[in-house]
Coordinates of C-alpha atoms in Angstrom, one line a residue:
X35 CA 0.0 0.0 -0.1
X36 CA 1.3 3.6 -0.7
X37 CA 2.3 5.7 2.1
X38 CA 3.6 9.3 2.2
X39 CA 7.4 9.0 2.6
X40 CA 8.9 10.4 5.7
X41 CA 12.2 9.8 7.8
X42 CA 14.2 8.8 4.9
X43 CA 17.1 11.8 5.2
X44 CA 20.3 9.2 4.7
X45 CA 20.8 5.9 3.5
X46 CA 22.1 4.5 7.1
X47 CA 18.8 3.5 8.4
X48 CA 17.7 2.0 5.2
X49 CA 20.7 -0.4 4.5
X50 CA 20.9 -1.2 8.0
X51 CA 17.4 -3.0 7.7
X52 CA 18.1 -4.0 4.2
X53 CA 21.2 -5.8 4.7
X54 CA 19.6 -8.8 6.2
X55 CA 16.5 -9.0 4.0
X56 CA 18.4 -8.7 1.0
X57 CA 21.4 -11.4 1.9
X58 CA 18.2 -14.0 3.0
X59 CA 16.5 -13.0 -0.3
X60 CA 19.8 -13.6 -2.1
X61 CA 19.9 -17.3 -0.7
X62 CA 16.4 -18.3 -0.9
X63 CA 14.5 -16.7 -4.0
X64 CA 14.8 -17.5 -7.9
X65 CA 16.5 -14.7 -10.0
X66 CA 15.2 -14.4 -13.1
X67 CA 16.8 -12.6 -15.8
X68 CA 14.7 -9.8 -18.1
X69 CA 14.1 -10.8 -21.5
X70 CA 16.5 -8.9 -24.0
X71 CA 14.0 -6.6 -26.4
X72 CA 12.7 -8.1 -29.6
X73 CA 13.0 -5.5 -32.8
X74 CA 10.9 -6.1 -35.4
X75 CA 11.8 -4.6 -39.1
X76 CA 8.6 -2.6 -40.0
X77 CA 8.3 -2.0 -43.8
X78 CA 5.5 0.5 -43.4
X79 CA 4.5 2.8 -41.2
X80 CA 2.2 1.7 -38.3
X81 CA -1.4 2.4 -38.8
X82 CA -3.4 3.7 -36.1
X83 CA -7.0 2.8 -34.9
X84 CA -9.4 4.4 -37.3
X85 CA -10.0 8.5 -36.2
X86 CA -13.1 10.1 -35.6
X87 CA -14.8 12.3 -38.1
X88 CA -13.4 15.4 -35.8
X89 CA -9.8 13.8 -35.5
X90 CA -7.0 15.4 -37.6
X91 CA -6.0 13.5 -40.3
X92 CA -2.2 12.5 -40.9
X93 CA -0.5 15.1 -42.6
X94 CA 0.8 14.1 -46.1
X95 CA 4.5 14.1 -45.2
X96 CA 4.5 11.4 -42.6
X97 CA 7.3 9.3 -42.8
X98 CA 7.6 6.1 -44.9
X99 CA 11.2 4.6 -44.1
X100 CA 11.5 1.4 -42.7
X101 CA 12.5 2.2 -38.9
X102 CA 13.1 -0.3 -35.7
X103 CA 10.1 -0.8 -33.9
X104 CA 10.8 -2.6 -30.4
X105 CA 7.5 -4.1 -30.8
X106 CA 6.9 -7.5 -29.7
X107 CA 3.1 -7.3 -29.6
X108 CA 1.1 -8.9 -32.4
X109 CA -0.6 -6.5 -34.4
X110 CA -3.4 -8.3 -35.5
X111 CA -6.7 -10.2 -33.6
X112 CA -6.1 -7.0 -31.1
X113 CA -9.2 -6.0 -29.2
X114 CA -10.4 -2.7 -29.6
X115 CA -9.2 -0.2 -27.5
X116 CA -11.8 1.4 -24.8
X117 CA -11.7 5.0 -26.1
X118 CA -10.4 7.4 -23.8
X119 CA -11.6 11.5 -24.3
X120 CA -9.9 14.3 -24.0
X121 CA -10.1 15.7 -20.5
X122 CA -13.5 17.9 -20.3
X123 CA -12.4 21.3 -19.6
X124 CA -14.0 24.7 -19.1
X125 CA -13.1 27.5 -21.3
X126 CA -9.8 29.6 -20.4
X127 CA -10.1 32.8 -19.4
X128 CA -8.0 35.6 -19.9
X129 CA -6.1 36.3 -16.7
X130 CA -6.2 39.9 -14.9
X131 CA -3.2 42.2 -14.9
X132 CA -3.1 41.1 -11.4
X133 CA -3.0 37.5 -11.6
X134 CA -0.3 38.0 -14.9
X135 CA 2.0 39.7 -12.9
X136 CA 2.0 36.8 -10.7
X137 CA 4.3 35.2 -13.7
X138 CA 6.5 37.4 -14.4
X139 CA 8.7 36.4 -17.5
X140 CA 12.3 35.0 -16.6
X141 CA 15.1 37.0 -17.7
X142 CA 16.8 33.8 -19.6
X143 CA 16.8 33.1 -23.1
X144 CA 16.3 29.7 -25.0
X145 CA 17.8 28.6 -28.3
X146 CA 15.0 26.0 -29.3
X147 CA 13.4 26.9 -32.7
X148 CA 10.0 28.0 -31.1
X149 CA 11.6 30.8 -29.4
X150 CA 13.3 32.1 -33.0
X151 CA 12.2 35.7 -33.9
X152 CA 8.6 36.0 -35.0
X153 CA 7.3 32.7 -33.7
X154 CA 4.1 32.1 -33.0
X155 CA 3.7 28.2 -33.1
X156 CA 6.1 25.5 -31.4
X157 CA 8.8 23.3 -32.6
X158 CA 7.8 21.1 -35.0
X159 CA 8.6 17.4 -35.7
X160 CA 10.8 17.7 -38.7
X161 CA 12.5 20.5 -36.6
X162 CA 12.8 18.0 -33.4
X163 CA 14.3 15.2 -35.8
X164 CA 17.0 17.9 -37.3
X165 CA 17.9 19.3 -34.0
X166 CA 18.4 15.6 -32.4
X167 CA 19.9 14.2 -35.1
X168 CA 22.5 17.3 -35.6
X169 CA 23.4 17.0 -31.6
X170 CA 24.1 13.4 -32.1
X171 CA 26.2 14.0 -35.0
X172 CA 28.6 16.8 -33.4
X173 CA 28.8 15.0 -30.0
X174 CA 29.2 16.6 -26.6
X175 CA 31.6 18.7 -25.6
X176 CA 33.2 16.3 -23.2
X177 CA 35.1 13.8 -25.3
X178 CA 34.4 11.4 -22.0
X179 CA 30.8 11.6 -23.3
X180 CA 28.9 9.5 -26.4
X181 CA 26.0 10.9 -27.6
X182 CA 23.4 8.5 -29.3
X183 CA 20.3 9.0 -31.1
X184 CA 17.9 6.1 -30.6
X185 CA 14.9 5.5 -33.1
X186 CA 12.3 4.0 -30.9
X187 CA 9.7 3.4 -33.2
X188 CA 7.2 4.9 -35.2
X189 CA 3.8 6.8 -34.2
X190 CA 0.3 6.1 -35.2
X191 CA 0.8 8.7 -38.3
X192 CA 4.1 7.0 -39.1
X193 CA 6.6 9.8 -37.4
X194 CA 9.5 8.7 -35.8
X195 CA 9.9 8.6 -32.2
X196 CA 13.4 9.5 -31.2
X197 CA 15.3 9.7 -27.8
X198 CA 19.3 10.9 -27.3
X199 CA 21.3 8.8 -24.8
X200 CA 24.2 10.7 -23.2
X201 CA 26.4 7.8 -21.5
X202 CA 29.9 7.1 -20.6
X203 CA 31.8 4.1 -20.2
X204 CA 33.4 3.6 -16.4
X205 CA 36.7 1.8 -16.4
X206 CA 35.2 -1.2 -13.9
X207 CA 33.4 -3.2 -13.0
X208 CA 33.5 -5.5 -16.5
X209 CA 30.4 -5.7 -18.3
X210 CA 28.9 -9.7 -17.3
X211 CA 29.6 -12.0 -20.2
X212 CA 26.4 -12.4 -22.3
X213 CA 24.1 -15.9 -22.1
X214 CA 23.3 -17.9 -24.4
X215 CA 19.7 -16.2 -24.7
X216 CA 21.1 -12.4 -24.4
X217 CA 22.8 -10.0 -26.5
X218 CA 25.9 -8.2 -25.6
X219 CA 24.9 -5.1 -27.6
X220 CA 21.1 -3.7 -27.6
X221 CA 19.1 -3.4 -30.6
X222 CA 19.9 0.5 -30.1
X223 CA 23.5 0.0 -31.2
X224 CA 24.4 0.5 -27.3
X225 CA 26.7 -1.4 -24.8
X226 CA 24.1 -2.7 -21.7
X227 CA 24.0 -0.2 -19.3
X228 CA 26.8 -0.1 -16.4
X229 CA 25.7 2.9 -14.5
X230 CA 22.5 4.4 -13.2
X231 CA 20.3 5.6 -16.0
X232 CA 17.7 8.7 -15.7
X233 CA 15.2 8.7 -18.5
X234 CA 13.6 12.4 -18.9
X235 CA 10.2 12.1 -21.3
X236 CA 8.3 14.7 -22.2
X237 CA 5.1 15.6 -24.4
X238 CA 3.1 12.7 -24.3
X239 CA 0.1 14.8 -24.7
X240 CA 0.4 16.7 -27.7
X241 CA -1.1 20.2 -26.2
X242 CA 1.7 20.6 -23.4
X243 CA 4.5 22.2 -25.4
X244 CA 6.7 23.6 -22.5
X245 CA 7.5 20.0 -21.6
X246 CA 9.3 19.5 -25.3
X247 CA 10.9 23.1 -25.3
X248 CA 12.3 22.3 -22.0
X249 CA 13.9 19.1 -22.8
X250 CA 15.2 20.6 -26.0
X251 CA 17.1 22.8 -23.8
X252 CA 18.5 20.2 -21.3
X253 CA 19.5 18.0 -24.4
X254 CA 21.1 21.4 -25.6
X255 CA 22.8 21.8 -22.2
X256 CA 24.1 18.0 -21.9
X257 CA 25.6 18.6 -25.4
X258 CA 27.6 21.6 -24.2
X259 CA 28.7 20.5 -21.3
X260 CA 26.7 22.2 -18.6
X261 CA 25.6 19.1 -16.9
X262 CA 29.3 17.3 -16.2
X263 CA 29.0 16.7 -12.6
X264 CA 25.8 15.0 -13.5
X265 CA 27.3 12.8 -16.2
X266 CA 30.2 11.9 -13.9
X267 CA 27.7 9.6 -12.1
X268 CA 24.9 9.0 -14.0
X269 CA 23.7 8.4 -17.5
X270 CA 20.9 10.7 -19.0
X271 CA 18.4 9.5 -21.8
X272 CA 15.9 12.3 -23.2
X273 CA 12.8 11.2 -24.8
X274 CA 11.5 14.8 -25.7
X275 CA 8.1 14.0 -27.6
X276 CA 6.4 11.0 -27.1
X277 CA 3.3 11.8 -29.0
X278 CA 4.6 13.4 -32.3
X279 CA 0.9 12.9 -34.0
X280 CA -0.4 14.9 -31.2
X281 CA 1.9 17.8 -31.3
X282 CA 1.5 18.3 -35.0
X283 CA -2.4 18.3 -34.2
X284 CA -1.9 20.2 -30.8
X285 CA -4.4 17.4 -29.5
X286 CA -4.2 16.4 -25.8
X287 CA -4.6 12.3 -27.2
X288 CA -2.8 10.3 -29.9
X289 CA -3.7 10.0 -33.2
X290 CA -6.1 7.0 -32.3
X291 CA -7.7 8.7 -29.4
X292 CA -6.0 7.0 -26.2
X293 CA -4.4 9.1 -23.4
X294 CA -0.6 7.8 -24.1
X295 CA -0.2 8.7 -20.4
X296 CA -3.0 6.0 -19.6
X297 CA -1.4 3.3 -21.8
X298 CA 1.5 1.9 -20.6
X299 CA 0.3 -1.2 -18.8
X300 CA -1.8 -2.4 -21.8
X301 CA 0.7 -1.4 -24.6
X302 CA -2.2 -0.9 -27.1
X303 CA -0.3 2.4 -29.0
X304 CA 2.9 2.0 -31.0
X305 CA 3.8 5.3 -28.6
X306 CA 3.7 3.5 -25.5
X307 CA 5.4 0.2 -26.8
X308 CA 8.3 2.4 -28.0
X309 CA 8.7 4.2 -24.2
X310 CA 8.2 0.5 -22.9
X311 CA 11.2 -0.5 -25.3
X312 CA 13.6 2.2 -23.8
X313 CA 12.5 1.5 -20.4
X314 CA 13.5 -2.2 -20.6
X315 CA 16.9 -1.3 -22.6
X316 CA 18.1 0.8 -20.1
X317 CA 16.1 -0.1 -16.4
X318 CA 16.4 3.5 -15.4
X319 CA 16.2 4.0 -11.6
X320 CA 15.2 7.5 -12.0
X321 CA 12.4 8.8 -14.6
X322 CA 10.7 12.1 -14.9
X323 CA 7.8 12.6 -16.8
X324 CA 7.2 16.3 -17.9
X325 CA 3.8 17.6 -18.4
X326 CA 1.6 20.5 -18.1
X327 CA -1.6 21.0 -16.3
X328 CA -4.6 22.6 -17.7
X329 CA -5.4 26.2 -16.8
X330 CA -9.0 26.9 -17.6
X331 CA -12.3 28.3 -15.7
X332 CA -13.3 25.2 -13.6
X333 CA -11.4 26.2 -10.2
X334 CA -12.9 29.9 -10.5
X335 CA -16.4 28.1 -11.0
X336 CA -16.2 25.7 -8.3
X337 CA -13.8 27.2 -5.7
X338 CA -13.3 31.3 -6.7
X339 CA -10.2 31.3 -7.9
X340 CA -7.4 30.4 -10.4
X341 CA -4.4 27.8 -10.2
X342 CA -1.6 29.8 -8.7
X343 CA 1.1 27.0 -8.7
X344 CA 3.7 27.3 -11.4
X345 CA 4.4 23.6 -11.2
X346 CA 2.6 20.6 -9.8
X347 CA 4.9 17.5 -8.6
X348 CA 3.7 13.9 -7.6
X349 CA 5.5 10.5 -8.0
X350 CA 4.2 6.9 -8.2
X351 CA 0.9 6.6 -6.5
X352 CA -0.6 2.9 -6.8
X353 CA -1.1 -0.3 -4.9
X354 CA 2.2 -2.2 -4.0
X355 CA 4.9 0.3 -4.7
X356 CA 7.4 -0.9 -2.9
X357 CA 7.4 1.6 0.2
X358 CA 11.3 2.5 0.2
X359 CA 10.9 3.7 -3.4
X360 CA 8.6 5.9 -2.2
X361 CA 10.7 7.5 0.7
X362 CA 13.2 8.1 -1.9
X363 CA 11.0 9.9 -4.1
X364 CA 10.0 12.0 -1.4
X365 CA 13.1 12.8 0.7
X366 CA 15.4 12.5 -2.1
X367 CA 13.7 14.2 -5.1
X368 CA 10.5 16.0 -4.1
X369 CA 11.5 17.4 -1.5
X370 CA 14.9 19.0 -3.1
X371 CA 12.9 20.0 -5.5
X372 CA 10.0 22.1 -3.9
X373 CA 12.7 24.0 -2.1
X374 CA 14.6 24.8 -5.4
X375 CA 11.8 26.0 -6.9
X376 CA 10.8 28.1 -4.4
X377 CA 14.1 29.8 -3.7
X378 CA 14.2 30.8 -7.4
X379 CA 10.8 32.3 -7.5
X380 CA 8.5 29.4 -8.8
X381 CA 5.6 28.0 -7.0
X382 CA 4.7 24.3 -6.4
X383 CA 2.2 22.2 -5.0
X384 CA 1.1 18.6 -5.4
X385 CA -0.4 17.4 -8.8
X386 CA -4.1 17.8 -8.3
X387 CA -7.2 18.2 -10.7
X388 CA -10.8 18.2 -10.7
X389 CA -13.1 17.1 -13.2
X390 CA -15.8 19.5 -15.5
X391 CA -18.8 18.9 -13.7
X392 CA -19.5 22.0 -11.7
X393 CA -21.5 19.8 -9.0
X394 CA -18.2 17.7 -8.0
X395 CA -16.5 19.9 -6.0
X396 CA -14.0 16.9 -5.0
X397 CA -10.4 17.5 -6.1
X398 CA -7.9 14.5 -6.4
X399 CA -4.2 13.7 -6.5
X400 CA -2.9 11.8 -9.3
X401 CA -5.1 8.2 -9.7
X402 CA -4.1 5.4 -8.6
X403 CA -4.4 3.3 -12.0
X404 CA -1.5 1.0 -12.2
X405 CA -1.4 2.0 -16.4
X406 CA -0.5 5.8 -15.9
X407 CA 3.3 6.2 -16.9
X408 CA 4.5 7.1 -13.4
X409 CA 2.6 4.3 -11.4
X410 CA 3.9 1.9 -13.9
X411 CA 7.4 3.1 -13.3
X412 CA 7.1 3.0 -9.7
X413 CA 5.9 -0.6 -10.1
X414 CA 9.0 -1.3 -12.5
X415 CA 11.1 -0.3 -8.5
X416 CA 12.0 3.2 -10.4
X417 CA 11.8 6.6 -8.3
X418 CA 9.5 8.2 -10.7
X419 CA 8.4 11.5 -10.5
X420 CA 5.8 13.8 -12.4
X421 CA 6.3 17.4 -13.1
X422 CA 3.7 19.5 -14.4
X423 CA 4.1 23.2 -15.6
X424 CA 1.3 25.6 -15.6
X425 CA 0.2 26.0 -19.1
X426 CA -1.8 23.2 -21.1
X427 CA -4.5 25.2 -22.9
X428 CA -3.0 28.5 -23.1
X429 CA -0.7 28.6 -26.4
X430 CA 2.1 30.5 -25.8
X431 CA 1.4 32.6 -22.9
X432 CA 4.0 32.7 -19.9
X433 CA 5.8 29.8 -22.4
X434 CA 9.7 31.3 -21.3
X435 CA 8.5 30.6 -17.5
X436 CA 6.7 27.7 -18.0
X437 CA 9.7 26.3 -19.5
X438 CA 12.1 27.7 -17.0
X439 CA 9.9 26.1 -14.4
X440 CA 10.7 22.8 -16.2
X441 CA 14.5 23.1 -17.1
X442 CA 14.9 24.0 -13.2
X443 CA 13.0 21.2 -12.1
X444 CA 14.9 18.7 -14.5
X445 CA 18.3 20.3 -13.3
X446 CA 17.5 19.5 -9.8
X447 CA 16.1 16.0 -10.2
X448 CA 19.7 15.3 -12.2
X449 CA 21.5 17.1 -9.5
X450 CA 19.5 14.5 -7.0
X451 CA 20.0 11.7 -8.8
X452 CA 24.0 12.0 -9.4
X453 CA 24.2 12.9 -5.6
X454 CA 22.3 9.8 -4.7
X455 CA 23.6 7.9 -7.7
X456 CA 25.1 5.0 -5.1
X457 CA 22.4 4.9 -2.8
X458 CA 20.1 4.7 -5.8
X459 CA 21.6 1.6 -6.9
X460 CA 21.6 0.1 -3.6
X461 CA 18.1 0.7 -3.0
X462 CA 17.2 -1.1 -6.3
X463 CA 19.1 -4.4 -5.2
X464 CA 17.3 -4.4 -2.0
X465 CA 14.0 -3.7 -3.7
X466 CA 14.4 -5.9 -6.0
X467 CA 15.4 -8.8 -4.0
X468 CA 12.9 -8.4 -1.5
X469 CA 10.0 -8.4 -4.2
X470 CA 11.3 -11.8 -5.8
X471 CA 11.6 -13.1 -2.1
X472 CA 7.7 -12.5 -1.1
X473 CA 6.3 -14.7 -3.6
X474 CA 4.1 -17.6 -2.6
X475 CA 4.0 -15.7 0.7
X476 CA 1.8 -13.1 2.5
X477 CA -1.2 -10.8 1.3
X478 CA -1.1 -8.6 -1.6
X479 CA -3.3 -5.6 -3.0
X480 CA -5.5 -6.1 -5.7
X481 CA -7.3 -2.8 -5.6
X482 CA -6.5 0.4 -3.8
X483 CA -8.0 4.0 -4.1
X484 CA -7.5 7.7 -2.5
X485 CA -8.3 8.5 0.6
X486 CA -10.9 11.0 1.2
X487 CA -9.6 13.9 3.1
X488 CA -9.4 18.0 3.4
X489 CA -6.6 20.0 1.7
X490 CA -5.9 23.6 2.0
X491 CA -5.5 24.9 -1.6
X492 CA -4.1 27.9 -2.3
X493 CA -6.0 29.7 -5.3
X494 CA -5.1 33.3 -6.5
X495 CA -8.3 35.6 -6.6
X496 CA -9.4 36.1 -10.1
X497 CA -9.3 39.9 -9.6
X498 CA -6.7 41.0 -7.6
X499 CA -4.2 37.9 -7.8
X500 CA -3.9 37.7 -4.3
X501 CA -3.6 34.4 -2.6
X502 CA -6.4 32.7 -1.2
X503 CA -6.8 29.5 1.0
X504 CA -9.9 27.4 0.0
X505 CA -10.3 24.0 2.0
X506 CA -11.6 21.3 -0.6
X507 CA -12.5 17.9 0.0
X508 CA -9.3 16.4 -1.3
X509 CA -8.6 12.6 -2.7
X510 CA -5.2 11.9 -1.5
X511 CA -2.7 9.3 -3.5
X512 CA -0.3 9.7 -0.7
X513 CA -2.1 6.9 1.7
X514 CA -3.8 4.4 -0.4
X515 CA -7.2 2.5 0.5
X516 CA -7.0 -1.5 0.1
X517 CA -10.6 -2.2 -1.5
X518 CA -9.3 -5.7 -2.2
X519 CA -6.5 -8.1 -0.8
X520 CA -5.5 -11.6 -2.0
X521 CA -2.9 -14.2 -0.9
X522 CA 0.2 -13.9 -2.8
X523 CA 0.5 -16.6 -5.6
X524 CA 3.9 -17.7 -6.9
X525 CA 3.1 -17.2 -10.3
X526 CA 0.3 -17.1 -12.8
X527 CA -0.9 -19.8 -15.8
X528 CA -1.6 -18.7 -18.9
X529 CA -3.2 -21.4 -21.4
X530 CA -1.3 -21.8 -24.9
X531 CA -3.5 -19.7 -26.7
X532 CA -2.6 -16.3 -24.9
X533 CA 0.5 -15.7 -26.7
X534 CA -0.9 -12.1 -27.2
X535 CA -0.8 -11.6 -23.5
X536 CA 2.4 -13.2 -23.0
X537 CA 4.2 -10.8 -25.4
X538 CA 2.8 -7.7 -24.1
X539 CA 4.2 -8.7 -20.7
X540 CA 7.5 -9.5 -22.2
X541 CA 7.1 -5.9 -24.0
X542 CA 7.2 -4.6 -20.3
X543 CA 10.4 -6.6 -19.6
X544 CA 8.4 -9.4 -17.3
X545 CA 10.2 -12.7 -17.4
X546 CA 7.7 -15.1 -19.0
X547 CA 8.4 -18.9 -19.4
X548 CA 6.8 -22.0 -21.0
X549 CA 6.4 -25.4 -19.7
X550 CA 8.3 -28.0 -21.8
X551 CA 6.1 -30.6 -20.7
X552 CA 2.8 -31.2 -19.3
X553 CA 2.1 -32.0 -15.6
X554 CA -0.4 -30.9 -12.9
X555 CA -0.2 -27.4 -10.7
X556 CA -2.0 -26.7 -7.4
X557 CA -3.7 -23.4 -8.2
X558 CA -6.9 -21.3 -8.1
X559 CA -9.3 -20.7 -10.8
X560 CA -11.5 -17.6 -11.4
X561 CA -15.1 -17.2 -11.7
X562 CA -16.3 -14.1 -13.3
X563 CA -19.8 -12.2 -12.4
X564 CA -19.4 -9.1 -14.1
X565 CA -17.6 -6.1 -14.5
X566 CA -16.8 -2.9 -12.1
X567 CA -15.9 0.2 -11.8
X568 CA -13.3 1.6 -9.6
X569 CA -12.6 4.9 -7.9
X570 CA -9.0 4.8 -8.7
X571 CA -8.6 6.9 -11.8
X572 CA -8.1 10.6 -12.2
X573 CA -10.7 13.2 -12.5
X574 CA -10.8 15.3 -15.6
X575 CA -8.8 13.1 -17.5
X576 CA -11.1 10.4 -18.1
X577 CA -14.4 8.9 -16.2
X578 CA -12.6 9.1 -12.8
X579 CA -13.4 5.3 -13.1
X580 CA -11.3 2.5 -13.9
X581 CA -12.9 -1.1 -15.1
X582 CA -12.1 -4.0 -13.6
X583 CA -13.9 -7.6 -13.3
X584 CA -15.8 -8.9 -10.2
X585 CA -14.8 -12.5 -9.7
X586 CA -14.3 -15.4 -7.1
X587 CA -11.7 -18.0 -6.7
X588 CA -11.7 -21.4 -6.4
X589 CA -8.8 -23.9 -5.4
X590 CA -8.2 -26.5 -8.0
X591 CA -5.5 -28.5 -9.3
X592 CA -4.0 -27.2 -12.9
X593 CA -4.1 -29.5 -16.0
X594 CA -0.9 -27.8 -17.6
X595 CA -0.5 -28.7 -20.7
X596 CA 3.1 -28.4 -22.6
X597 CA 3.5 -24.8 -24.3
X598 CA 1.7 -23.2 -21.8
X599 CA 2.8 -20.2 -19.8
X600 CA 4.5 -19.3 -16.4
X601 CA 4.7 -15.9 -15.2
X602 CA 6.4 -16.7 -11.9
X603 CA 6.2 -13.9 -9.3
X604 CA 10.2 -14.5 -8.0
X605 CA 11.4 -11.7 -10.4
X606 CA 11.8 -8.2 -9.7
X607 CA 8.9 -6.9 -11.8
X608 CA 6.4 -9.1 -9.4
X609 CA 4.3 -6.2 -8.5
X610 CA 3.8 -5.2 -12.3
X611 CA 2.7 -8.7 -13.1
X612 CA 0.0 -8.4 -10.3
X613 CA -1.4 -5.1 -11.8
X614 CA -1.4 -6.6 -15.4
X615 CA -2.8 -10.3 -14.4
X616 CA -5.4 -10.2 -11.4
X617 CA -8.9 -9.7 -12.9
X618 CA -9.9 -7.3 -10.4
X619 CA -7.3 -5.1 -10.9
X620 CA -8.2 -1.7 -12.6
X621 CA -7.1 -2.0 -16.5
X622 CA -5.8 -5.5 -16.1
X623 CA -5.4 -7.9 -19.1
X624 CA -8.3 -10.0 -18.1
X625 CA -10.4 -6.8 -17.5
X626 CA -9.3 -5.3 -20.8
X627 CA -10.3 -8.8 -22.6
X628 CA -6.4 -9.0 -23.7
X629 CA -7.0 -12.5 -21.9
X630 CA -10.4 -12.9 -23.5
X631 CA -11.5 -15.7 -21.1
X632 CA -10.7 -16.3 -17.3
X633 CA -10.6 -19.9 -18.3
X634 CA -7.2 -19.3 -19.8
X635 CA -5.6 -18.2 -16.9
X636 CA -5.0 -19.0 -13.1
X637 CA -3.1 -18.3 -10.0
X638 CA -0.2 -21.0 -9.2
X639 CA 0.0 -21.8 -5.7
X640 CA 3.0 -24.0 -5.6
X641 CA 6.5 -23.8 -7.3
X642 CA 6.3 -25.8 -10.8
X643 CA 8.1 -29.1 -10.6
X644 CA 7.9 -29.5 -14.5
X645 CA 10.9 -28.3 -17.1
X646 CA 10.6 -24.2 -17.9
X647 CA 11.7 -22.4 -20.8
X648 CA 12.1 -18.9 -21.7
X649 CA 8.7 -18.4 -24.0
X650 CA 9.1 -18.0 -27.4

């Protein structure tokens, strides 16, 4: 269960506790290695789902050249995705002079295309492609830094999705020898990572441009040598624009109508699969997702004030995130970031939103849905941070300030990652061993929801610009309420027919095995009695509810045929497995009919004795 982090101000207390547990875990648990990403050469652009009548059509210049698409998920026979609507919102209203004075333009200049003289739009996809390519060709100011352009895949309209990796190769330790079923080099052409990695992602929503512009500034700074102390300790990978189609159309969602930020568990879109491939490849210890929050009339209509924060902050808030990951996110990252922003004259608050329904006066922190990017990353055992600047829906208004706020936030995150590089490595090692050792014992949370509470929300008076404090009903994700728990199994069985689900799990980096021979297993089967709406999603971004299945379990002796799949929980990503495969978990594979029938899966309650092999 997610708890607010407190008390982790140094590593000593953590490692004193972790040492004995980690040693015990090493001797008693099975350590399953992660599969290498599978790369499919695609001779055609990825075809998105049909667009609605109101959606923009693909640009005529959409790319048609082959690109490396790290997508082991079959494209045929997929269930139709549940549509995700763009956020409902009230019209954006012009700020009064007093409110505008609260957001003065900073005395900085940027060299991104959007800030060229006379520009009234933002950096285009073509300009971004040329800029990233030039950075990779020219290299970094320091000869010790390698710069690599990563072709991650194509968007729904066939636009390349590209990232830039800034890496350094230490003299020691030497890389481990490759195994028979792994490769010493990645499909992206880089050696396996040997140092802590920070991944920075922007542009998941096409109508939030400041994030991409800020990450271009960061890329330029990394190349120019302005983050040398950071690169001395960690490698940095930057994906400035994860949703190029949305940016081209200035729309929130993908060309298919899906919200990319909610697709990181199901992987229905090529954009989500591209991001998953990046994470599987680099296994980052820290992920920062840069977004922008909506500035519209709903807060003024409900509470008589307008949003005041330059930046809203959050981290992973979903069931089963390791508590020490949450503590590190709070004490090592969010706390220093909040103080740094304040010292630079930028205000911040917890991420929050409210629905467009004026009768609904609840304000909610970020949702608890495991498929939200920061939550999926938390279940990957990464410190996962959301940084949302004030700006979605206001065009270029205050753009320089919004970009500067994001640049300051990224600089703080990178500095914290460099300062805590050794601690982060130890934290990951402890958490992964601890999670793998918990298989077959104890309880696990299947569904958890935010806790109703109150919060003193600070807004601005729309006329005077004065700060006003409003006490609101607040759905807190800092402490989640368990709605459904169940004994933790040893793993999950999937019928031979469930190759689609197995492929998606592998695309997430989860180890999936197959039985070489048939046999029997002690387990539990599921019996479905309908769907259930669960209050774990974020109001204002969708319905505020997510879908799970209402099920009952019954003990059974499973007749396991050769070729069926086994997904063990004796692996570091076990909590991500639970989110994907428990039918009652919101947005799980059974709930979304990626596993069409519950007859094709079961919980396994004893370690298999039959021979297993890596899933093909």
